[in-house]
């Protein structure tokens, strides 16, 4: 129940990748047969990825995943437009893959505005409008939050950016395969995708860049990916990503219809069966697979360890913030006090989860919470 952290590789994806880990090992830059074969595979995958996003293949740049796509969007646009402005707008609830490059830009002399969110995690498009200055070059707002699942009004924010003549980047790492993600409908100029969140392999993803958008590559070297991303292509990963995107494009609605009733059963069961618990994030505008709770008096980390003992994989927030041991910046931005934010538990469902899985969790979680509270001096 931690599909927001990562997903298993779909069998069809693994099957498509296998030849490229074996006899089809060519380098796409080589002129001989094996190289051309690898090039063809990469370009076929690019067409599949583009097709799933409603983009043109020339607008897809393969990266090592969501983190690199976010870094490339933010640093690449900031560098390309340095002469035109020095101001970037983002939000307080972005993934670290967006926040850290923004902090880096600040150290380089750029100005960054971190917009607040309301108690459910929503960004107000009017706040974006008010934050734009003549020096603003880029706005970056995620499609849906990886911790609390809140879905942002991306179309409205895109309209504000278009009107202001400012590029708009959207981190769609959590939404591709769960919601419709069409670059024209969303109105984005740049969009990040990661394969391992959508039943593809780890270590591959892409940045969509609308034709005509000014951006510079940040990895310099052999000039692959039309000079936007040097480095020999991860051919097997890219092939797998292509198949995963094709499946995501065809199946997102079915996947969503599968997990939504499970999520609702989970939320109702937890809120109805355990005292002193609240749901974080927006009650309706949330990812179909996401449930995020706060349990008073206890630590989310302790709940996760107990659940792991029962064979249930869950997390406190994002996989990365677990390592830092700090209260989640997302929950703090929602106005939740640090003490309480440590009591968070995120459950994110996937295509293989069943009603039995949810019932197993609902049978065990109340006892886990009760036992931990019995040990807690706060309770
Ligand atoms: N952006 C969001 C919203 C994410 O959830 C993640 C992964 O957790 C990333 C970016 C980073 O993606 P990757 O793991 O492919 O680097």
Tab-separated table of C-alpha atoms and ligand atoms in Angstrom:
chain	number	residue	atom	x	y	z
A	1	UNK	CA	0.000	0.000	0.000
A	2	UNK	CA	2.814	2.378	-0.901
A	3	UNK	CA	2.388	2.817	-4.634
A	4	UNK	CA	3.208	6.534	-4.425
A	5	UNK	CA	6.756	5.500	-3.488
A	6	UNK	CA	7.096	3.093	-6.375
A	7	UNK	CA	5.194	0.445	-8.336
A	8	UNK	CA	6.072	-3.066	-9.513
A	9	UNK	CA	7.180	-3.357	-13.129
A	10	UNK	CA	4.255	-4.496	-15.293
A	11	UNK	CA	4.971	-7.940	-16.817
A	12	UNK	CA	4.502	-6.563	-20.360
A	13	UNK	CA	7.049	-3.848	-19.567
A	14	UNK	CA	9.618	-6.336	-18.267
A	15	UNK	CA	9.110	-8.524	-21.316
A	16	UNK	CA	9.651	-5.625	-23.712
A	17	UNK	CA	12.835	-4.601	-21.879
A	18	UNK	CA	14.499	-8.011	-21.770
A	19	UNK	CA	15.964	-8.115	-25.312
A	20	UNK	CA	17.637	-4.741	-24.641
A	21	UNK	CA	19.373	-6.188	-21.606
A	22	UNK	CA	20.571	-9.075	-23.774
A	23	UNK	CA	21.390	-9.372	-27.447
A	24	UNK	CA	20.115	-5.887	-28.407
A	25	UNK	CA	22.743	-4.003	-26.445
A	26	UNK	CA	23.701	-1.433	-29.070
A	27	UNK	CA	24.458	2.222	-28.372
A	28	UNK	CA	21.898	4.404	-30.197
A	29	UNK	CA	24.714	6.707	-31.344
A	30	UNK	CA	26.548	3.917	-33.207
A	31	UNK	CA	26.159	3.842	-36.970
A	32	UNK	CA	26.208	0.041	-37.409
A	33	UNK	CA	23.206	-2.285	-37.304
A	34	UNK	CA	23.044	-2.798	-33.519
A	35	UNK	CA	23.236	0.941	-32.934
A	36	UNK	CA	20.519	1.680	-35.461
A	37	UNK	CA	18.343	-0.998	-33.869
A	38	UNK	CA	18.744	0.663	-30.457
A	39	UNK	CA	18.029	4.094	-31.991
A	40	UNK	CA	14.835	2.742	-33.537
A	41	UNK	CA	13.725	1.329	-30.174
A	42	UNK	CA	14.359	4.659	-28.426
A	43	UNK	CA	12.423	6.573	-31.092
A	44	UNK	CA	9.525	4.115	-30.950
A	45	UNK	CA	9.376	4.599	-27.196
A	46	UNK	CA	9.479	8.380	-27.641
A	47	UNK	CA	6.456	8.161	-29.938
A	48	UNK	CA	4.576	6.081	-27.334
A	49	UNK	CA	5.399	8.486	-24.508
A	50	UNK	CA	4.397	11.464	-26.665
A	51	UNK	CA	1.172	9.732	-27.711
A	52	UNK	CA	0.146	9.120	-24.096
A	53	UNK	CA	0.670	12.804	-23.232
A	54	UNK	CA	-0.890	14.276	-26.392
A	55	UNK	CA	2.532	15.661	-27.330
A	56	UNK	CA	4.760	15.516	-30.394
A	57	UNK	CA	7.719	13.093	-30.155
A	58	UNK	CA	10.104	16.027	-30.722
A	59	UNK	CA	8.854	17.508	-27.441
A	60	UNK	CA	9.935	14.506	-25.310
A	61	UNK	CA	13.387	14.423	-23.685
A	62	UNK	CA	14.317	11.269	-21.811
A	63	UNK	CA	15.890	11.701	-18.385
A	64	UNK	CA	16.912	9.473	-15.484
A	65	UNK	CA	13.504	10.025	-13.855
A	66	UNK	CA	11.302	12.592	-12.174
A	67	UNK	CA	14.073	14.256	-10.189
A	68	UNK	CA	16.182	14.970	-13.247
A	69	UNK	CA	13.153	16.134	-15.245
A	70	UNK	CA	12.271	18.626	-12.484
A	71	UNK	CA	15.883	19.817	-12.189
A	72	UNK	CA	16.159	20.218	-15.954
A	73	UNK	CA	12.903	22.184	-16.204
A	74	UNK	CA	13.787	24.616	-13.438
A	75	UNK	CA	17.494	25.112	-13.902
A	76	UNK	CA	17.320	24.772	-17.692
A	77	UNK	CA	14.685	27.490	-18.117
A	78	UNK	CA	16.251	29.749	-15.465
A	79	UNK	CA	19.617	29.618	-17.235
A	80	UNK	CA	18.178	30.091	-20.716
A	81	UNK	CA	16.167	33.142	-19.622
A	82	UNK	CA	18.748	34.715	-17.296
A	83	UNK	CA	18.862	37.874	-19.396
A	84	UNK	CA	15.104	38.274	-19.261
A	85	UNK	CA	14.361	37.743	-15.606
A	86	UNK	CA	15.428	36.240	-12.326
A	87	UNK	CA	12.167	35.300	-10.606
A	88	UNK	CA	10.622	31.826	-10.220
A	89	UNK	CA	7.291	30.999	-8.567
A	90	UNK	CA	6.580	27.633	-6.993
A	91	UNK	CA	4.658	26.302	-3.991
A	92	UNK	CA	5.484	25.228	-0.463
A	93	UNK	CA	4.221	21.676	-1.122
A	94	UNK	CA	6.356	20.687	-4.120
A	95	UNK	CA	8.548	17.593	-4.078
A	96	UNK	CA	12.165	18.161	-3.034
A	97	UNK	CA	13.111	17.542	-6.686
A	98	UNK	CA	11.550	20.970	-7.383
A	99	UNK	CA	12.329	22.719	-4.106
A	100	UNK	CA	16.036	21.901	-4.057
A	101	UNK	CA	16.799	23.307	-7.538
A	102	UNK	CA	14.824	26.397	-6.480
A	103	UNK	CA	17.008	26.746	-3.379
A	104	UNK	CA	20.051	26.307	-5.622
A	105	UNK	CA	18.817	29.112	-7.906
A	106	UNK	CA	18.401	31.365	-4.872
A	107	UNK	CA	22.050	30.767	-4.002
A	108	UNK	CA	22.887	31.742	-7.599
A	109	UNK	CA	21.106	35.082	-7.168
A	110	UNK	CA	17.618	34.287	-8.497
A	111	UNK	CA	14.500	35.156	-6.483
A	112	UNK	CA	11.982	32.413	-5.700
A	113	UNK	CA	8.454	32.823	-4.329
A	114	UNK	CA	7.079	29.801	-2.460
A	115	UNK	CA	3.298	30.150	-2.553
A	116	UNK	CA	1.329	28.973	0.468
A	117	UNK	CA	-1.520	26.462	0.227
A	118	UNK	CA	-4.805	26.249	2.102
A	119	UNK	CA	-5.571	23.663	4.776
A	120	UNK	CA	-6.381	21.034	2.152
A	121	UNK	CA	-3.184	21.662	0.179
A	122	UNK	CA	-4.690	23.709	-2.663
A	123	UNK	CA	-2.876	26.555	-4.410
A	124	UNK	CA	-5.051	29.555	-5.320
A	125	UNK	CA	-4.533	30.564	-8.998
A	126	UNK	CA	-5.143	34.192	-7.946
A	127	UNK	CA	-2.114	33.934	-5.657
A	128	UNK	CA	-0.089	32.901	-8.693
A	129	UNK	CA	-1.424	35.929	-10.593
A	130	UNK	CA	-0.511	38.266	-7.726
A	131	UNK	CA	2.986	36.798	-7.403
A	132	UNK	CA	3.941	37.396	-11.061
A	133	UNK	CA	6.350	40.318	-11.546
A	134	UNK	CA	7.944	41.708	-14.721
A	135	UNK	CA	11.029	39.585	-13.889
A	136	UNK	CA	9.118	36.277	-13.553
A	137	UNK	CA	10.347	33.608	-15.970
A	138	UNK	CA	8.829	30.377	-14.665
A	139	UNK	CA	5.987	29.000	-12.538
A	140	UNK	CA	6.245	25.407	-11.258
A	141	UNK	CA	3.209	23.780	-9.627
A	142	UNK	CA	2.736	20.033	-9.285
A	143	UNK	CA	-0.303	18.228	-10.732
A	144	UNK	CA	-1.026	16.250	-7.563
A	145	UNK	CA	0.817	16.080	-4.291
A	146	UNK	CA	2.757	12.892	-3.560
A	147	UNK	CA	2.006	12.948	0.173
A	148	UNK	CA	-1.567	14.142	0.650
A	149	UNK	CA	-2.835	13.559	-2.902
A	150	UNK	CA	-4.379	17.009	-3.425
A	151	UNK	CA	-4.960	17.744	-7.123
A	152	UNK	CA	-4.068	21.319	-8.071
A	153	UNK	CA	-6.127	23.535	-10.398
A	154	UNK	CA	-3.451	23.172	-13.061
A	155	UNK	CA	-5.589	24.382	-15.994
A	156	UNK	CA	-6.409	27.637	-14.188
A	157	UNK	CA	-2.802	28.195	-13.176
A	158	UNK	CA	-1.717	27.508	-16.769
A	159	UNK	CA	-4.171	30.159	-17.993
A	160	UNK	CA	-2.700	32.698	-15.565
A	161	UNK	CA	0.809	31.903	-16.815
A	162	UNK	CA	-0.195	32.119	-20.452
A	163	UNK	CA	-1.809	35.502	-19.883
A	164	UNK	CA	1.320	36.743	-18.111
A	165	UNK	CA	3.658	35.319	-20.764
A	166	UNK	CA	5.463	33.128	-18.216
A	167	UNK	CA	6.468	29.488	-18.759
A	168	UNK	CA	4.568	26.913	-16.709
A	169	UNK	CA	6.170	23.681	-15.499
A	170	UNK	CA	4.106	20.921	-13.903
A	171	UNK	CA	5.436	17.916	-11.993
A	172	UNK	CA	3.008	15.183	-13.062
A	173	UNK	CA	5.009	12.334	-11.518
A	174	UNK	CA	2.085	11.205	-9.356
A	175	UNK	CA	-0.693	11.631	-11.907
A	176	UNK	CA	0.331	9.953	-15.164
A	177	UNK	CA	-1.515	6.626	-15.183
A	178	UNK	CA	-3.939	7.825	-12.489
A	179	UNK	CA	-5.597	10.843	-14.142
A	180	UNK	CA	-5.848	12.154	-17.675
A	181	UNK	CA	-2.595	13.943	-18.436
A	182	UNK	CA	-2.794	15.752	-21.770
A	183	UNK	CA	-0.296	18.566	-22.179
A	184	UNK	CA	-2.631	20.704	-24.294
A	185	UNK	CA	-5.664	20.274	-22.035
A	186	UNK	CA	-3.547	21.105	-19.008
A	187	UNK	CA	-1.929	24.003	-20.897
A	188	UNK	CA	1.588	23.315	-19.626
A	189	UNK	CA	4.888	24.282	-21.278
A	190	UNK	CA	6.959	21.718	-19.394
A	191	UNK	CA	5.881	18.504	-17.647
A	192	UNK	CA	7.827	15.891	-15.651
A	193	UNK	CA	7.096	12.157	-15.728
A	194	UNK	CA	8.749	9.216	-13.940
A	195	UNK	CA	8.426	5.613	-15.171
A	196	UNK	CA	8.649	3.825	-11.824
A	197	UNK	CA	5.446	5.444	-10.543
A	198	UNK	CA	3.455	3.956	-13.421
A	199	UNK	CA	4.551	0.310	-13.509
A	200	UNK	CA	7.699	1.087	-15.471
A	201	UNK	CA	11.330	0.641	-14.417
A	202	UNK	CA	13.260	2.871	-12.018
A	203	UNK	CA	15.818	5.361	-13.283
A	204	UNK	CA	13.996	6.634	-16.356
A	205	UNK	CA	11.455	9.342	-17.103
A	206	UNK	CA	11.090	12.373	-19.294
A	207	UNK	CA	10.588	16.077	-19.509
A	208	UNK	CA	7.974	17.277	-21.984
A	209	UNK	CA	9.040	20.623	-23.453
A	210	UNK	CA	6.506	22.480	-25.613
A	211	UNK	CA	7.974	23.348	-29.000
A	212	UNK	CA	9.576	26.803	-28.950
A	213	UNK	CA	10.203	26.839	-25.179
A	214	UNK	CA	13.630	28.258	-24.396
A	215	UNK	CA	15.620	25.887	-22.207
A	216	UNK	CA	19.234	24.766	-21.812
A	217	UNK	CA	20.474	21.286	-21.014
A	218	UNK	CA	22.051	20.869	-17.587
A	219	UNK	CA	23.974	17.630	-18.210
A	220	UNK	CA	26.778	18.435	-20.626
A	221	UNK	CA	28.718	15.947	-22.677
A	222	UNK	CA	28.093	14.020	-25.857
A	223	UNK	CA	25.002	16.013	-26.804
A	224	UNK	CA	22.435	13.200	-26.798
A	225	UNK	CA	18.696	14.032	-26.667
A	226	UNK	CA	19.284	16.923	-29.087
A	227	UNK	CA	21.820	18.492	-26.687
A	228	UNK	CA	19.257	18.631	-23.899
A	229	UNK	CA	20.527	15.630	-21.951
A	230	UNK	CA	23.983	14.271	-22.602
A	231	UNK	CA	24.700	10.675	-21.659
A	232	UNK	CA	24.241	7.348	-23.430
A	233	UNK	CA	20.537	6.554	-23.459
A	234	UNK	CA	19.138	4.008	-20.985
A	235	UNK	CA	17.770	1.986	-23.899
A	236	UNK	CA	16.138	-0.859	-21.949
A	237	UNK	CA	14.655	1.622	-19.453
A	238	UNK	CA	13.356	3.869	-22.219
A	239	UNK	CA	11.773	0.892	-24.021
A	240	UNK	CA	10.081	-0.146	-20.759
A	241	UNK	CA	8.956	3.421	-20.097
A	242	UNK	CA	7.390	3.543	-23.577
A	243	UNK	CA	5.346	0.411	-22.941
A	244	UNK	CA	4.382	1.588	-19.437
A	245	UNK	CA	3.178	4.902	-20.891
A	246	UNK	CA	1.201	3.163	-23.600
A	247	UNK	CA	-0.506	1.064	-20.907
A	248	UNK	CA	-1.032	4.112	-18.678
A	249	UNK	CA	-2.675	5.998	-21.530
A	250	UNK	CA	-5.005	3.096	-22.273
A	251	UNK	CA	-5.732	2.071	-18.683
A	252	UNK	CA	-5.668	5.147	-16.440
A	253	UNK	CA	-9.449	5.344	-16.176
A	254	UNK	CA	-9.811	1.636	-15.379
A	255	UNK	CA	-6.997	1.827	-12.812
A	256	UNK	CA	-8.632	4.816	-11.207
A	257	UNK	CA	-12.023	3.080	-11.070
A	258	UNK	CA	-10.338	0.088	-9.416
A	259	UNK	CA	-8.575	1.966	-6.622
A	260	UNK	CA	-11.135	4.660	-5.847
A	261	UNK	CA	-13.720	2.434	-4.103
A	262	UNK	CA	-10.882	0.697	-2.242
A	263	UNK	CA	-9.551	4.066	-1.092
A	264	UNK	CA	-13.019	5.171	0.015
A	265	UNK	CA	-13.522	1.925	1.927
A	266	UNK	CA	-10.145	2.469	3.565
A	267	UNK	CA	-10.865	6.080	4.526
A	268	UNK	CA	-14.320	5.285	5.892
A	269	UNK	CA	-12.985	2.308	7.828
A	270	UNK	CA	-10.138	4.250	9.406
A	271	UNK	CA	-12.139	7.378	10.268
A	272	UNK	CA	-15.062	5.277	11.553
A	273	UNK	CA	-13.033	2.666	13.420
A	274	UNK	CA	-10.289	4.638	15.168
A	275	UNK	CA	-10.705	7.635	17.510
A	276	UNK	CA	-8.604	10.837	17.225
A	277	UNK	CA	-7.678	10.507	13.572
A	278	UNK	CA	-8.039	12.973	10.692
A	279	UNK	CA	-7.723	12.747	6.933
A	280	UNK	CA	-5.104	15.057	5.379
A	281	UNK	CA	-5.504	16.656	1.979
A	282	UNK	CA	-8.597	17.608	0.051
A	283	UNK	CA	-11.705	15.470	0.677
A	284	UNK	CA	-12.658	15.329	-3.043
A	285	UNK	CA	-9.847	16.797	-5.153
A	286	UNK	CA	-7.434	14.000	-4.314
A	287	UNK	CA	-5.631	11.216	-6.136
A	288	UNK	CA	-7.917	8.187	-6.533
A	289	UNK	CA	-5.436	5.953	-4.699
A	290	UNK	CA	-4.317	8.219	-1.847
A	291	UNK	CA	-5.280	8.187	1.828
A	292	UNK	CA	-3.204	10.194	4.308
A	293	UNK	CA	-4.063	10.323	7.997
A	294	UNK	CA	-2.821	11.810	11.228
A	295	UNK	CA	-3.192	9.758	14.375
A	296	UNK	CA	-2.980	11.776	17.571
A	297	UNK	CA	-0.358	10.940	20.225
A	298	UNK	CA	1.745	8.484	18.173
A	299	UNK	CA	4.417	8.507	15.483
A	300	UNK	CA	3.731	7.502	11.896
A	301	UNK	CA	7.138	5.837	11.784
A	302	UNK	CA	6.140	3.476	14.605
A	303	UNK	CA	2.865	2.623	12.852
A	304	UNK	CA	4.780	1.803	9.648
A	305	UNK	CA	7.139	-0.546	11.471
A	306	UNK	CA	4.239	-2.392	13.121
A	307	UNK	CA	2.426	-2.623	9.797
A	308	UNK	CA	5.569	-3.935	8.126
A	309	UNK	CA	5.637	-6.709	10.723
A	310	UNK	CA	2.125	-7.598	9.545
A	311	UNK	CA	3.242	-7.590	5.909
A	312	UNK	CA	1.739	-4.210	5.045
A	313	UNK	CA	3.966	-1.672	3.294
A	314	UNK	CA	3.023	1.903	4.183
A	315	UNK	CA	4.828	5.190	4.645
A	316	UNK	CA	4.685	8.310	6.761
A	317	UNK	CA	4.867	10.742	3.856
A	318	UNK	CA	7.187	10.748	0.922
A	319	UNK	CA	9.875	8.072	0.788
A	320	UNK	CA	12.492	10.816	0.901
A	321	UNK	CA	11.214	12.616	3.979
A	322	UNK	CA	11.268	9.285	5.871
A	323	UNK	CA	15.037	9.296	5.490
A	324	UNK	CA	15.420	12.835	6.751
A	325	UNK	CA	13.434	12.164	9.907
A	326	UNK	CA	11.951	15.663	9.758
A	327	UNK	CA	8.270	16.530	9.913
A	328	UNK	CA	6.897	16.639	6.388
A	329	UNK	CA	7.145	20.095	4.798
A	330	UNK	CA	3.855	19.343	3.065
A	331	UNK	CA	1.936	18.747	6.295
A	332	UNK	CA	3.543	21.821	7.876
A	333	UNK	CA	2.442	23.886	4.841
A	334	UNK	CA	-1.106	22.627	5.421
A	335	UNK	CA	-0.913	24.271	8.846
A	336	UNK	CA	-0.467	21.077	10.827
A	337	UNK	CA	1.773	21.586	13.903
A	338	UNK	CA	5.109	19.656	13.787
A	339	UNK	CA	4.191	17.508	16.789
A	340	UNK	CA	1.032	16.297	15.061
A	341	UNK	CA	2.678	16.010	11.628
A	342	UNK	CA	4.872	13.201	12.995
A	343	UNK	CA	1.716	11.117	13.418
A	344	UNK	CA	1.062	10.837	9.690
A	345	UNK	CA	0.494	7.646	7.739
A	346	UNK	CA	0.190	7.502	3.949
A	347	UNK	CA	-1.497	4.565	2.227
A	348	UNK	CA	-1.459	4.565	-1.573
A	349	UNK	CA	-3.205	1.780	-3.472
A	350	UNK	CA	-2.362	0.199	-6.807
A	351	UNK	CA	-3.619	-2.075	-9.515
A	352	UNK	CA	-2.913	-5.288	-7.605
A	353	UNK	CA	-4.565	-4.247	-4.332
A	354	UNK	CA	-7.826	-5.956	-3.451
A	355	UNK	CA	-10.743	-5.466	-1.091
A	356	UNK	CA	-9.177	-8.198	1.062
A	357	UNK	CA	-6.008	-6.125	1.374
A	358	UNK	CA	-8.033	-3.164	2.607
A	359	UNK	CA	-9.985	-5.332	5.040
A	360	UNK	CA	-6.772	-6.864	6.362
A	361	UNK	CA	-5.452	-3.373	7.040
A	362	UNK	CA	-8.724	-2.312	8.674
A	363	UNK	CA	-8.655	-5.395	10.915
A	364	UNK	CA	-5.135	-4.692	12.109
A	365	UNK	CA	-4.658	-0.921	12.174
A	366	UNK	CA	-6.984	-0.173	15.134
A	367	UNK	CA	-5.044	-2.609	17.317
A	368	UNK	CA	-1.679	-1.182	16.177
A	369	UNK	CA	-2.825	2.349	16.997
A	370	UNK	CA	-4.288	1.253	20.322
A	371	UNK	CA	-1.090	-0.563	21.348
A	372	UNK	CA	1.122	2.387	20.414
A	373	UNK	CA	-1.133	4.801	22.248
A	374	UNK	CA	-0.968	2.600	25.323
A	375	UNK	CA	2.812	3.193	25.278
A	376	UNK	CA	2.602	6.923	24.537
A	377	UNK	CA	2.986	9.371	27.415
A	378	UNK	CA	1.082	11.911	25.276
A	379	UNK	CA	-2.006	9.703	25.188
B	1	LIG	N1	8.101	14.449	-8.051
B	1	LIG	C1	7.171	13.817	-7.329
B	1	LIG	C2	5.848	14.463	-7.108
B	1	LIG	C3	7.432	12.556	-6.792
B	1	LIG	O1	6.508	11.922	-6.070
B	1	LIG	C4	8.710	11.972	-7.030
B	1	LIG	C5	9.065	10.654	-6.441
B	1	LIG	O2	8.745	10.373	-5.309
B	1	LIG	C6	9.639	12.672	-7.801
B	1	LIG	C7	9.301	13.910	-8.300
B	1	LIG	C8	10.994	12.095	-8.105
B	1	LIG	O3	10.902	11.110	-9.087
B	1	LIG	P1	12.078	10.022	-9.281
B	1	LIG	O4	11.938	9.057	-8.137
B	1	LIG	O5	11.785	9.390	-10.602
B	1	LIG	O6	13.365	10.755	-9.279
